[in-house]
CSV table of C-alpha atoms in Angstrom, one decimal:
chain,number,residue,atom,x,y,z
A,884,UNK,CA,8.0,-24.5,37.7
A,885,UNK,CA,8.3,-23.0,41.5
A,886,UNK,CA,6.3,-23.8,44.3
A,887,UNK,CA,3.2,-22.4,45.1
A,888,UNK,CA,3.4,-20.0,49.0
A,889,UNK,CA,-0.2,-21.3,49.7
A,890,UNK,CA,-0.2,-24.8,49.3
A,891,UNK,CA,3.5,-25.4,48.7
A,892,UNK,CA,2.1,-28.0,45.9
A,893,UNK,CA,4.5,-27.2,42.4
A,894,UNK,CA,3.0,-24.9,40.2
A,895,UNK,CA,3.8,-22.5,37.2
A,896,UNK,CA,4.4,-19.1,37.6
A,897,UNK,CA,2.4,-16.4,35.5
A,898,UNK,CA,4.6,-14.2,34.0
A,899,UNK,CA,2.6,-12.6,31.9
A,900,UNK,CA,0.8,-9.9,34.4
A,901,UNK,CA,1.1,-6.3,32.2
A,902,UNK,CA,-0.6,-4.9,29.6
A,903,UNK,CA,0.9,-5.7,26.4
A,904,UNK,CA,0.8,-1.9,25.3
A,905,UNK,CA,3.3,-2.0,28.6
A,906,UNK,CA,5.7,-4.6,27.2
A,907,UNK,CA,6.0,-2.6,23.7
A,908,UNK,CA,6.6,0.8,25.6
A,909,UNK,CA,9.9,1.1,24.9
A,910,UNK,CA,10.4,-0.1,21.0
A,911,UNK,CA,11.4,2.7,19.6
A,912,UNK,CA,14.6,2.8,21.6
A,913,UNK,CA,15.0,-0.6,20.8
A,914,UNK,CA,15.1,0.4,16.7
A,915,UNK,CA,17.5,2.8,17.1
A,916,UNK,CA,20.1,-0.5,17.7
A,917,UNK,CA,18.6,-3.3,16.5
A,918,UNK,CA,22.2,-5.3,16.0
A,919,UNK,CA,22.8,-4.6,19.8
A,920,UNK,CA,22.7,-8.0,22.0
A,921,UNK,CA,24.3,-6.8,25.2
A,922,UNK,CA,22.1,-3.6,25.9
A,923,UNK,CA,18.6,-2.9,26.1
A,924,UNK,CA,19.7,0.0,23.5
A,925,UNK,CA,22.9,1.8,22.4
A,926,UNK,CA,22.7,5.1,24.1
A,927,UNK,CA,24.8,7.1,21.5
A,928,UNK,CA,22.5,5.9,18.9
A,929,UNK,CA,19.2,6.8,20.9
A,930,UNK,CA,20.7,10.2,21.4
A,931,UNK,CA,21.0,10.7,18.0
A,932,UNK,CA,18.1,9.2,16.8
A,933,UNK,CA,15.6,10.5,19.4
A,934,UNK,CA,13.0,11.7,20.0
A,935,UNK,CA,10.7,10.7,17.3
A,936,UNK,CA,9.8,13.5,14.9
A,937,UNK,CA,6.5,12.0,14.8
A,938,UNK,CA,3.8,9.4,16.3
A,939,UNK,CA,1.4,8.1,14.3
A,940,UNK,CA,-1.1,6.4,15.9
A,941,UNK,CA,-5.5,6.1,16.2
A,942,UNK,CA,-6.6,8.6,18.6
A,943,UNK,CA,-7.4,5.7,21.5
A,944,UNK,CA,-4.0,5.0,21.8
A,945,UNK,CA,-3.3,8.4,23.4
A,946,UNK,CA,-4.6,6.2,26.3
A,947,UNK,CA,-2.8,3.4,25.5
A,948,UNK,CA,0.3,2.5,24.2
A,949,UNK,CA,1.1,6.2,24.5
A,950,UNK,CA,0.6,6.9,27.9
A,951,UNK,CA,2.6,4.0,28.8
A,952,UNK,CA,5.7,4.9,25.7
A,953,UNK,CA,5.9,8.5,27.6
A,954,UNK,CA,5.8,7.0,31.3
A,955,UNK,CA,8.9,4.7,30.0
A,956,UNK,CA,10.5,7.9,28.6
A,957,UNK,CA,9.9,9.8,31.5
A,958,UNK,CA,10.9,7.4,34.1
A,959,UNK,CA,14.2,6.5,32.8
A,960,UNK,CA,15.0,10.2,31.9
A,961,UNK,CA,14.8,10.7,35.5
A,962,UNK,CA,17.2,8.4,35.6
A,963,UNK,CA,19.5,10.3,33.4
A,964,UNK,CA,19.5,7.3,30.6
A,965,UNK,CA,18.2,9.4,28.0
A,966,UNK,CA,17.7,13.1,27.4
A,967,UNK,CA,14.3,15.5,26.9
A,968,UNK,CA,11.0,15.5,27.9
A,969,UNK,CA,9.5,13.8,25.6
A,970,UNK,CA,10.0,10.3,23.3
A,971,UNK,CA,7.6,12.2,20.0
A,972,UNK,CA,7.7,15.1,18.5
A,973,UNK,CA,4.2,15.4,17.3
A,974,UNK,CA,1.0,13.0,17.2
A,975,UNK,CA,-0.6,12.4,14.3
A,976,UNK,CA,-4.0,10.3,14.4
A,977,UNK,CA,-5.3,9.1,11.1
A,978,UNK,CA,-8.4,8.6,10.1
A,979,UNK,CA,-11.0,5.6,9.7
A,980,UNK,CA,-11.0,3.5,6.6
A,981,UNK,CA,-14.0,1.7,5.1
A,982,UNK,CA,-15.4,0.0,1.8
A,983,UNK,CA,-17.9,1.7,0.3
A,984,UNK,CA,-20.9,-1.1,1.0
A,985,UNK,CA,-20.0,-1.1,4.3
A,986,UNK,CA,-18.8,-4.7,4.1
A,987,UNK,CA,-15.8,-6.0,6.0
A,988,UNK,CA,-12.3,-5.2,4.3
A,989,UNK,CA,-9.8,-7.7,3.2
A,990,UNK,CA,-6.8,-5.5,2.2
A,991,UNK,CA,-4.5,-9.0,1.5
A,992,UNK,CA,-6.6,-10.4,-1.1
A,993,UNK,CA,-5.8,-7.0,-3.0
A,994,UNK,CA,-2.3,-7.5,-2.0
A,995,UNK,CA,-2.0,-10.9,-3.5
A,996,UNK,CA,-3.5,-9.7,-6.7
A,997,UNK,CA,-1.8,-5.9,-7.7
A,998,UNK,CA,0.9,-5.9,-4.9
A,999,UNK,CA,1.9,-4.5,-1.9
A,1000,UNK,CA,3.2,-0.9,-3.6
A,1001,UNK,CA,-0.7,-1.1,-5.1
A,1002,UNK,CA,-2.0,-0.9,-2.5
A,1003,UNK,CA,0.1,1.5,-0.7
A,1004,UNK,CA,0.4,4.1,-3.5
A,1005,UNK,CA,-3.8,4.0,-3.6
A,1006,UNK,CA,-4.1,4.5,0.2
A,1007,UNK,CA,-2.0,7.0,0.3
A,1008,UNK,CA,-4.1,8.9,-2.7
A,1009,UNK,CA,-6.8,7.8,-0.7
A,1010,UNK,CA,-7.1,12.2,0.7
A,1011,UNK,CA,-6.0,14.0,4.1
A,1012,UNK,CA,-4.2,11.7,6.5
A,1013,UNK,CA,-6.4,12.7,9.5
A,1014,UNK,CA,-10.0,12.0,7.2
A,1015,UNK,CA,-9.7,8.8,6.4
A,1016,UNK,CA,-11.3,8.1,2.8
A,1017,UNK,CA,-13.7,5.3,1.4
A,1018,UNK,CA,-11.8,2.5,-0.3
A,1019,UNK,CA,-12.7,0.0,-3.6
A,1020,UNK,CA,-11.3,-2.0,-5.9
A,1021,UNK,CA,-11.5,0.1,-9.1
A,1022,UNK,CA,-9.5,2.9,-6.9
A,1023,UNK,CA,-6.6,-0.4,-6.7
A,1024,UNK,CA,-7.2,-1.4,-9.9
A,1025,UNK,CA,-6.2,2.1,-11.4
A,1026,UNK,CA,-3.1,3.0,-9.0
A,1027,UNK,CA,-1.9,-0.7,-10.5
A,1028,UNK,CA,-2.4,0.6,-14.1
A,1029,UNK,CA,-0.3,3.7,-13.4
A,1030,UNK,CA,2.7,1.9,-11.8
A,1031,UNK,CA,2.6,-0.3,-15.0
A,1032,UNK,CA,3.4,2.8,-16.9
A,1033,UNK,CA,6.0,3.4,-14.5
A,1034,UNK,CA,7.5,0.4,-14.9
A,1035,UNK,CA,6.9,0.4,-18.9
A,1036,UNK,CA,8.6,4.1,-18.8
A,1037,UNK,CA,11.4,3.2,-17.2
A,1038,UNK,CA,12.6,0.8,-18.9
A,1039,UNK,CA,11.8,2.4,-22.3
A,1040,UNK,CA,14.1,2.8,-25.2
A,1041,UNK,CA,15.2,3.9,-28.5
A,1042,UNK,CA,15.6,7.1,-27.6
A,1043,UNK,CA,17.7,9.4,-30.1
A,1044,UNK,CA,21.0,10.2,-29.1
A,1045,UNK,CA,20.6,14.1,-29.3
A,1046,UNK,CA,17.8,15.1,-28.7
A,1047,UNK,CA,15.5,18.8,-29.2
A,1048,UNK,CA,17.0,21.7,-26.5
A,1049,UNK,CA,13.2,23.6,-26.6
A,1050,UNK,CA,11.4,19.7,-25.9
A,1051,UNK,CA,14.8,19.0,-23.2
A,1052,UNK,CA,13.8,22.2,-21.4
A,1053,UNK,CA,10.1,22.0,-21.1
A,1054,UNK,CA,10.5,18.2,-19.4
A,1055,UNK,CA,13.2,19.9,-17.5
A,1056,UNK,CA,10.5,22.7,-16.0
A,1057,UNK,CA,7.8,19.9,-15.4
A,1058,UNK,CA,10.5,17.9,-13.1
A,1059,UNK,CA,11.4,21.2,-11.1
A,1060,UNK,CA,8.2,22.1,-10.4
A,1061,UNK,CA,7.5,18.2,-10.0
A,1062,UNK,CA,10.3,17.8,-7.4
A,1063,UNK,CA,9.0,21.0,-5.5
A,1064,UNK,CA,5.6,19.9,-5.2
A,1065,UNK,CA,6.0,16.4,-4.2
A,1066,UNK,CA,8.5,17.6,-1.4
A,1067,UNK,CA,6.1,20.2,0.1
A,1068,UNK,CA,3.3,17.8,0.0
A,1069,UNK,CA,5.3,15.0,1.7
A,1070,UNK,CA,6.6,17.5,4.3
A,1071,UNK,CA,3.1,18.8,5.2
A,1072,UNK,CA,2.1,15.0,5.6
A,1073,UNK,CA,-0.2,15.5,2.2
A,1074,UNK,CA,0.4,12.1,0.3
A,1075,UNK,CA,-2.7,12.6,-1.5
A,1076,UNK,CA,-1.2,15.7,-3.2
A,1077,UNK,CA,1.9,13.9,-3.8
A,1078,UNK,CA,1.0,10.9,-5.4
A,1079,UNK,CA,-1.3,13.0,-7.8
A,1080,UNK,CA,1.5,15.0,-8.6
A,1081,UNK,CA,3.7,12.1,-9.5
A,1082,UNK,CA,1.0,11.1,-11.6
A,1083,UNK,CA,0.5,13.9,-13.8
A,1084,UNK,CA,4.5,13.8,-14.4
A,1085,UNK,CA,4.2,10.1,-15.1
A,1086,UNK,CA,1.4,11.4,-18.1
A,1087,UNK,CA,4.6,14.2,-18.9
A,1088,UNK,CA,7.1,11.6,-19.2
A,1089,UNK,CA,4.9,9.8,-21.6
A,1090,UNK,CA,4.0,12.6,-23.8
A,1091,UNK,CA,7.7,13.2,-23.9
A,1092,UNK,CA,8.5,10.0,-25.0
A,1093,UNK,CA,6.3,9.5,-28.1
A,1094,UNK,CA,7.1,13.0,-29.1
A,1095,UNK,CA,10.5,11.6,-29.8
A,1096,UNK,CA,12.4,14.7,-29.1
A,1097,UNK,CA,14.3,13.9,-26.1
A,1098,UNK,CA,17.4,13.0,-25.8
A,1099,UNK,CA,18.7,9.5,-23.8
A,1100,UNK,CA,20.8,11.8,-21.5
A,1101,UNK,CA,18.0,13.6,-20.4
A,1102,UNK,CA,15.4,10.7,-20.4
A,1103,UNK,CA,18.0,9.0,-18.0
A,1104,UNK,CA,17.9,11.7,-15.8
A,1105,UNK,CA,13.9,12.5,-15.8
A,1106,UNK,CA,13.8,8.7,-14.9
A,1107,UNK,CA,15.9,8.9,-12.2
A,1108,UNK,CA,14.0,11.8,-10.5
A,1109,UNK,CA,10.9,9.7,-10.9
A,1110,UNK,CA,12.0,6.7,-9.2
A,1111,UNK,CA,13.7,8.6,-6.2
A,1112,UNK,CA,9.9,10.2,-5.9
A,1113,UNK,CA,8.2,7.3,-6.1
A,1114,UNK,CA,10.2,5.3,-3.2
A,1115,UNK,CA,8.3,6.7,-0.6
A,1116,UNK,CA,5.1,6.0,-2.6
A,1117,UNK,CA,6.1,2.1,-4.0
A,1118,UNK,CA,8.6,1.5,-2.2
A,1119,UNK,CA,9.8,-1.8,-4.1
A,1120,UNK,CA,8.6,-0.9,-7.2
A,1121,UNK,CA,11.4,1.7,-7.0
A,1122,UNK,CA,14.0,-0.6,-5.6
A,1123,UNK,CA,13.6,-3.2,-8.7
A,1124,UNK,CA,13.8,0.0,-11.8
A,1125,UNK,CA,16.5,1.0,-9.7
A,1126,UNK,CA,18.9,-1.8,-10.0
A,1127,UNK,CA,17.5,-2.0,-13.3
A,1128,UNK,CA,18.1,1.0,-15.2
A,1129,UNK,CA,21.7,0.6,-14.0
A,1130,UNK,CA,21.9,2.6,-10.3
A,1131,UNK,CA,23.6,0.0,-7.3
A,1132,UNK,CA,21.4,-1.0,-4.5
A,1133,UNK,CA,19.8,1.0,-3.1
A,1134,UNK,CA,17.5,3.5,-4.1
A,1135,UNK,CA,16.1,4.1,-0.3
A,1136,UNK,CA,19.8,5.3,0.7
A,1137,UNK,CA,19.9,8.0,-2.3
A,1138,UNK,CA,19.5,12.2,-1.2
A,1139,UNK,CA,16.2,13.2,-2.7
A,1140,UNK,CA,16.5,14.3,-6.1
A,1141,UNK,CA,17.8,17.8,-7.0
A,1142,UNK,CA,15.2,19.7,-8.9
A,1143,UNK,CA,17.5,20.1,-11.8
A,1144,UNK,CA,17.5,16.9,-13.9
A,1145,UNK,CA,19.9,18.0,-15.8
A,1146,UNK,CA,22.6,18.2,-12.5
């Protein structure tokens, strides 16, 4: 409470004057440290951590949170606080997302029924990042059904002991090529392609299991490779197999997965 200069009666001060987009403009420094409660920021850590490789944002934020993320950047640059020209990298603007009737879309109810990973994995098949793509609940409904394979793969046994060198190697190929293709697709910002690769290996894994001719060794280490792929995809999904085909917490801090299985 302070006192107003007109009237000099007590009054209540508004603090709240900027655009919010103005208030968040400088967030990203602020993750680089979150554990930090002396400093805005730790500057060593914004150093290393910034700028941004990437921005991704819908287009009318170019003009919005943006323009005001670069303006914080800029100005405190010019005060020598942090280094470059620029907070991001690159922009990235992704496309719109509908239903296919048109009708309003209430993503949470499809979270509380298949989960979050769901979800994710099946927006992410959804096509190009910068189209957008039409969304419905048979497209959720199927992405579910696949991570139950996961899941049921995983955590499959009875596998023989030894298993068939010829059988061992073709699985082996299928995870190289695997491996490759998922990482060039992620790179390029192509999730589409990658989850559809992860798929078809998912199909692989099966086929190799009922054949019966692989080995626990190398089932161990197919599984391994397909879990490290699929945390970017379902993210907790991978966590829980994780823990639970015997690996310590957690799978999100693991290097990506050499294209070797075998290694």
């Amino acid at each position: 409470v302070s006192i107003c200069p007109k009237c000099h009666s007590r009054a209540e001060r508004d603090t709240d004057t900027l655009d919010n987009l103005v208030c968040s403009s400088w967030y990203f420094l602020r993750y680089t440290s979150p554990g930090v409660d002396d400093l805005p920021f730790d500057l060593d850590k914004s150093d290393y951590w910034l700028p941004a490789d990437r921005y991704a944002a819908p287009a009318d934020r170019a003009t919005g949170h943006l323009l005001y993320a670069r303006f914080f950047w800029k100005a405190i640059r010019d005060l020598g606080v942090v280094q470059g020209d620029e907070p991001f990298r690159h922009l990235t603007t992704p496309g719109p997302i509908a239903t296919r009737s048109g009708t309003a879309l209430d993503m949470a109810e499809w979270v509380r029924e298949f989960g979050a990973d769901a979800v994710r994995a099946y927006l992410l098949s959804l096509g190009p990042w910068e189209e957008g793509g039409i969304v419905g609940r048979d497209g959720v409904e199927t992405t579910f059904g696949w991570l139950q394979k996961v899941h049921s793969l995983a955590l499959s046994g009875g596998l023989p002991e030894v298993g068939d060198s010829a059988a061992e190697a073709e699985l082996a190929h299928a995870a190289r090529e695997t491996t490759a293709a998922i990482s060039a697709a992620l790179e390029g910002l192509c999730p589409e392609q990658a989850v559809s690769t992860l798929r078809r290996f998912t199909e692989r894994l099966g086929q190799a299991l009922a054949s019966g001719r692989v080995g626990r060794g190398y089932w161990r280490s197919a599984i391994r490779a397909l879990l490290l792929m699929l945390a970017p995809i379902a993210p907790h999904l991978a966590e829980d197999l994780w823990e639970k085909t015997g690996h310590s917490f957690s799978i999100h801090s693991q290097p990506w997965p050499s294209p070797d299985i075998a290694s």
